[in-house]
Amino acid sequence: MKDQAFLKHAAVYGVANMLVRAGSFVLVPLYLRAMCEAENGVVEILDRLAETVGTVLLIGGLRQALLTFYQQTDDEQERRRIFGAAMLLVLGFSALVGGSVILASGPLTDLLATKNGTISPNLLRLAVVAILLEPLSLMPLSLVQSRIQSVRFLVISVSQFLVRVLLCFVLVGWLDLRAWGVLLATVATSAVYGIALSCWELYYRGAWPRAANVRALLRFALPFLPGGLGFLLMQHGDRFFLLKCFGEEEVATYGLGYKLALGVGMFSLGPLYMVWSSLMYQAARSADAPSVFGRAFTRILAAYALVGLGLCLFQDEVVLLLGGGRYGAAVNVIGIVVLAGFCQTAAALMDAGFYVSRRSGMKLGITLSATAVMLVLYCLLIPRYGSVGAAAATLGGFAFLFLVTWVVSQRVFPVRYEWRRVFLVLVLAGGTWAVSRLVPATWSWAPVKLTLYAAVPLIAWQVGLVARAEKTYLRDIVLALRSRLLKPLPQTQASRSPLGDLPLTRPTAVSSAPVHSST
């Protein structure tokens, strides 16, 4: 990245990533009011089942394999073959695994049956079709991300978001199709965009792969299958325990709190990692790679902590606004799941060492051991404590994942982590949240909470949590923005990236070049 600043791309990707996933949040009030608690619980369970099928399809593994091999190859024709191999594998697994799950949908719904019996085989089949269509748009968008074309990524994401929201309002809000309407909107949107994007990229940037390309991507992606299933158990297995122990209503309440907590990563880790995941392969070749990766780790975690604190300060008000009193218990899990997400984010950033060294297979043992720990915690805590027990088990499992990933990844790709800064960031965020609990949970007291939130970056600046180079970079951005508003300056000056020592150009009044995408 020589001409565009890291944060510009991160901001564009942040908006794009937000809109790709925003349907889940923007439509929450519609779902909570158009459907009862049991129906919302059914949608939550179907989403988790669909993600499980997606893992068996190796969607995540093949996407990461495409990004890794594409970034580490300079030959354009070889890049075309790599994309062709990824699409060939995706289509093959979709036909094999998707067809099998659709045929077995009857026994699966019998296995998940409760006293309400609200999950039908056809509803499950529709959820599977939705996940089968997802990689048709995900894989082409990964290429757009790799080419650092953030504006194109944003345009596609915005239109996709608007279409899905419109369809949901028509099918769920107007036609009252409820869970069927939710899934039909997803299927229609994924079909239109997936087919169009896949055909476009295959025509202009695809080539028939060699057998070696297929084998290399498959070898890289296969460890993601058992690891991905384990990860799904860690992240979503609690829903199935809650379903059997307490029913769909408890799943819906817990799902709301969990979904809000997941939004923290969408506004922090998501956009920053989309840029960093493209730059880290270049950074890994530099002499000071251990320090660069350590600074990236600190700064992305700090962004996560700041966004997570914002949610936790207003968790009571947000839950009341979205779901009303019926879902008030969701407040009890948000803070715990946000902290669990902090541990998960740390582990995900440490995974970079496995990717740049092409040692993805080492993640398998880590994920399976963490899965075993979390399953034990599920069995011990959920039957007794319900949603709070599920959140506590999630925190315990991801904390274990973080510790084991740290130990193993250091042997593959040593990184100089800034543990003191990371710890102080957590202390500052946790202390601010503890003070905020003394403030009444009403919108009339919101200015007090906003003041507490605004004080956090000021305190971090004053006590030295923000390094000198970071202060210089942030001052440069402020000066550049001010110069654009007041009086343009003709010269440009060198600045430094907030996520490492990668050369960037400081934004000035004359640097009005359009932002292009990245991930």
CSV table of N, CA, C and O in Angstrom, one decimal, residues 1-14 148 150 271-272 274-276 279 473-474 476-478 480-481 484 493-500 502-508 511-519:
chain,number,residue,atom,x,y,z
A,1,MET,N,0.8,-1.2,0.0
A,1,MET,CA,0.0,0.0,0.0
A,1,MET,C,0.9,1.2,0.0
A,1,MET,O,1.4,1.6,1.0
A,2,LYS,N,1.0,1.9,-1.1
A,2,LYS,CA,1.9,3.0,-1.3
A,2,LYS,C,1.1,4.3,-1.3
A,2,LYS,O,1.7,5.4,-1.0
A,3,ASP,N,-0.1,4.3,-1.8
A,3,ASP,CA,-0.8,5.5,-2.1
A,3,ASP,C,-2.0,5.8,-1.2
A,3,ASP,O,-2.5,6.8,-1.2
A,4,GLN,N,-2.5,4.7,-0.5
A,4,GLN,CA,-3.6,4.9,0.3
A,4,GLN,C,-3.3,4.5,1.7
A,4,GLN,O,-2.6,3.6,2.0
A,5,ALA,N,-3.8,5.2,2.7
A,5,ALA,CA,-3.6,5.0,4.1
A,5,ALA,C,-4.3,3.7,4.5
A,5,ALA,O,-5.5,3.5,4.1
A,6,PHE,N,-3.7,3.0,5.5
A,6,PHE,CA,-4.3,1.8,6.0
A,6,PHE,C,-5.7,2.1,6.6
A,6,PHE,O,-6.7,1.4,6.3
A,7,LEU,N,-5.8,3.2,7.4
A,7,LEU,CA,-7.1,3.5,8.0
A,7,LEU,C,-8.2,3.9,7.0
A,7,LEU,O,-9.4,3.7,7.3
A,8,LYS,N,-7.8,4.4,5.9
A,8,LYS,CA,-8.8,4.7,4.9
A,8,LYS,C,-9.5,3.4,4.4
A,8,LYS,O,-10.7,3.3,4.3
A,9,HIS,N,-8.6,2.5,4.0
A,9,HIS,CA,-9.2,1.2,3.6
A,9,HIS,C,-10.0,0.5,4.7
A,9,HIS,O,-11.0,-0.1,4.5
A,10,ALA,N,-9.4,0.6,5.9
A,10,ALA,CA,-10.1,-0.1,7.1
A,10,ALA,C,-11.5,0.6,7.3
A,10,ALA,O,-12.5,-0.1,7.6
A,11,ALA,N,-11.6,1.9,7.1
A,11,ALA,CA,-12.9,2.6,7.2
A,11,ALA,C,-13.8,2.1,6.2
A,11,ALA,O,-15.0,1.9,6.4
A,12,VAL,N,-13.4,2.0,4.9
A,12,VAL,CA,-14.3,1.6,3.8
A,12,VAL,C,-14.7,0.2,4.1
A,12,VAL,O,-15.9,-0.2,3.9
A,13,TYR,N,-13.7,-0.7,4.4
A,13,TYR,CA,-14.1,-2.1,4.7
A,13,TYR,C,-15.0,-2.2,5.9
A,13,TYR,O,-15.8,-3.1,6.0
A,14,GLY,N,-14.8,-1.3,6.9
A,14,GLY,CA,-15.7,-1.3,8.0
A,14,GLY,C,-17.1,-1.1,7.7
A,14,GLY,O,-18.0,-1.8,8.1
A,148,ILE,N,-7.2,-5.2,-3.0
A,148,ILE,CA,-7.3,-3.9,-2.3
A,148,ILE,C,-8.3,-2.9,-3.0
A,148,ILE,O,-8.0,-1.8,-3.3
A,150,SER,N,-11.4,-1.5,-2.1
A,150,SER,CA,-12.4,-1.4,-1.1
A,150,SER,C,-13.7,-0.7,-1.5
A,150,SER,O,-14.8,-1.0,-1.0
A,271,PRO,N,-13.2,-4.9,9.9
A,271,PRO,CA,-12.6,-4.0,9.0
A,271,PRO,C,-11.0,-4.0,9.0
A,271,PRO,O,-10.4,-3.9,8.0
A,272,LEU,N,-10.5,-4.0,10.3
A,272,LEU,CA,-9.0,-3.9,10.4
A,272,LEU,C,-8.4,-5.1,9.9
A,272,LEU,O,-7.3,-5.1,9.2
A,274,MET,N,-9.5,-7.2,7.7
A,274,MET,CA,-9.6,-7.3,6.2
A,274,MET,C,-8.5,-6.6,5.5
A,274,MET,O,-8.0,-7.1,4.5
A,275,VAL,N,-7.9,-5.6,6.1
A,275,VAL,CA,-6.7,-4.9,5.5
A,275,VAL,C,-5.5,-5.7,6.0
A,275,VAL,O,-4.6,-6.0,5.2
A,276,TRP,N,-5.4,-6.0,7.2
A,276,TRP,CA,-4.2,-6.6,7.8
A,276,TRP,C,-4.0,-8.0,7.2
A,276,TRP,O,-2.8,-8.4,6.9
A,279,LEU,N,-2.0,-7.4,4.1
A,279,LEU,CA,-0.6,-6.9,4.3
A,279,LEU,C,0.3,-7.8,5.1
A,279,LEU,O,1.5,-7.6,5.0
A,473,TYR,N,0.9,9.8,14.1
A,473,TYR,CA,0.1,9.4,13.0
A,473,TYR,C,-1.3,10.0,13.1
A,473,TYR,O,-1.9,10.5,12.2
A,474,LEU,N,-1.9,9.9,14.4
A,474,LEU,CA,-3.2,10.4,14.6
A,474,LEU,C,-3.2,12.0,14.4
A,474,LEU,O,-4.2,12.5,13.9
A,476,ASP,N,-1.3,13.6,12.4
A,476,ASP,CA,-1.2,13.9,11.0
A,476,ASP,C,-2.6,13.8,10.3
A,476,ASP,O,-3.0,14.6,9.4
A,477,ILE,N,-3.4,12.8,10.8
A,477,ILE,CA,-4.7,12.6,10.2
A,477,ILE,C,-5.6,13.8,10.5
A,477,ILE,O,-6.3,14.4,9.7
A,478,VAL,N,-5.5,14.3,11.8
A,478,VAL,CA,-6.3,15.4,12.2
A,478,VAL,C,-5.9,16.7,11.4
A,478,VAL,O,-6.8,17.4,10.9
A,480,ALA,N,-4.5,16.8,8.5
A,480,ALA,CA,-4.9,16.6,7.1
A,480,ALA,C,-6.4,16.9,6.9
A,480,ALA,O,-6.8,17.6,6.0
A,481,LEU,N,-7.2,16.4,7.9
A,481,LEU,CA,-8.7,16.7,7.8
A,481,LEU,C,-9.0,18.2,7.9
A,481,LEU,O,-9.8,18.8,7.2
A,484,ARG,N,-8.1,20.1,4.8
A,484,ARG,CA,-9.1,19.9,3.7
A,484,ARG,C,-10.3,20.8,3.9
A,484,ARG,O,-10.8,21.4,3.0
A,493,GLN,N,3.6,14.4,3.1
A,493,GLN,CA,4.7,14.0,4.0
A,493,GLN,C,4.5,12.6,4.3
A,493,GLN,O,3.4,12.0,4.3
A,494,ALA,N,5.6,11.9,4.6
A,494,ALA,CA,5.6,10.5,5.0
A,494,ALA,C,5.0,10.3,6.3
A,494,ALA,O,5.2,11.1,7.2
A,495,SER,N,4.3,9.3,6.5
A,495,SER,CA,3.7,8.9,7.8
A,495,SER,C,3.9,7.4,8.0
A,495,SER,O,4.4,6.7,7.1
A,496,ARG,N,3.4,6.9,9.1
A,496,ARG,CA,3.5,5.5,9.3
A,496,ARG,C,2.2,4.9,9.6
A,496,ARG,O,1.2,5.5,10.1
A,497,SER,N,2.1,3.6,9.3
A,497,SER,CA,0.8,2.9,9.4
A,497,SER,C,0.6,2.6,10.9
A,497,SER,O,1.5,2.3,11.6
A,498,PRO,N,-0.7,2.6,11.4
A,498,PRO,CA,-1.0,2.3,12.7
A,498,PRO,C,-0.9,0.8,13.0
A,498,PRO,O,-1.0,0.5,14.2
A,499,LEU,N,-0.7,0.0,12.0
A,499,LEU,CA,-0.7,-1.4,12.3
A,499,LEU,C,0.7,-2.0,11.9
A,499,LEU,O,0.8,-3.2,11.6
A,500,GLY,N,1.7,-1.2,11.8
A,500,GLY,CA,3.0,-1.7,11.5
A,500,GLY,C,3.8,-0.7,10.8
A,500,GLY,O,3.3,0.3,10.4
A,502,LEU,N,4.7,-0.4,7.8
A,502,LEU,CA,4.6,-0.5,6.3
A,502,LEU,C,4.4,1.0,5.8
A,502,LEU,O,3.7,1.8,6.3
A,503,PRO,N,5.2,1.3,4.7
A,503,PRO,CA,5.2,2.7,4.3
A,503,PRO,C,3.8,3.1,3.7
A,503,PRO,O,3.2,2.4,2.9
A,504,LEU,N,3.3,4.2,4.2
A,504,LEU,CA,2.1,4.8,3.7
A,504,LEU,C,2.3,6.2,3.4
A,504,LEU,O,3.3,6.8,3.8
A,505,THR,N,1.3,6.9,2.8
A,505,THR,CA,1.4,8.3,2.5
A,505,THR,C,0.4,9.0,3.4
A,505,THR,O,-0.7,8.6,3.4
A,506,ARG,N,0.9,10.0,4.1
A,506,ARG,CA,0.0,10.8,5.0
A,506,ARG,C,-1.1,11.5,4.2
A,506,ARG,O,-0.7,12.1,3.2
A,507,PRO,N,-2.3,11.4,4.5
A,507,PRO,CA,-3.4,12.1,3.8
A,507,PRO,C,-3.2,13.6,4.0
A,507,PRO,O,-3.1,14.1,5.1
A,508,THR,N,-3.3,14.3,2.9
A,508,THR,CA,-3.2,15.8,3.0
A,508,THR,C,-4.4,16.3,2.1
A,508,THR,O,-5.2,15.6,1.5
A,511,SER,N,-4.3,15.0,-1.4
A,511,SER,CA,-4.4,13.6,-1.6
A,511,SER,C,-5.9,13.1,-1.6
A,511,SER,O,-6.3,12.5,-0.7
A,512,SER,N,-6.6,13.5,-2.6
A,512,SER,CA,-8.0,13.2,-2.7
A,512,SER,C,-8.2,12.1,-3.7
A,512,SER,O,-9.3,11.9,-4.3
A,513,ALA,N,-7.2,11.2,-3.9
A,513,ALA,CA,-7.4,10.0,-4.8
A,513,ALA,C,-8.4,9.1,-4.2
A,513,ALA,O,-8.6,9.0,-3.0
A,514,PRO,N,-9.2,8.5,-5.0
A,514,PRO,CA,-10.3,7.6,-4.5
A,514,PRO,C,-9.7,6.4,-3.8
A,514,PRO,O,-8.6,5.9,-4.2
A,515,VAL,N,-10.4,6.0,-2.8
A,515,VAL,CA,-10.0,4.8,-2.0
A,515,VAL,C,-10.4,3.6,-2.8
A,515,VAL,O,-11.4,3.4,-3.3
A,516,HIS,N,-9.4,2.6,-2.8
A,516,HIS,CA,-9.7,1.3,-3.5
A,516,HIS,C,-9.6,0.3,-2.4
A,516,HIS,O,-9.1,0.5,-1.3
A,517,SER,N,-10.1,-0.9,-2.8
A,517,SER,CA,-10.4,-1.9,-1.7
A,517,SER,C,-9.2,-2.8,-1.3
A,517,SER,O,-8.2,-2.8,-1.9
A,518,SER,N,-9.5,-3.5,-0.2
A,518,SER,CA,-8.4,-4.4,0.3
A,518,SER,C,-9.0,-5.4,1.3
A,518,SER,O,-10.0,-5.2,1.9
A,519,THR,N,-8.4,-6.5,1.3
A,519,THR,CA,-8.6,-7.4,2.4
A,519,THR,C,-7.6,-8.4,2.3
A,519,THR,O,-7.8,-9.5,2.3
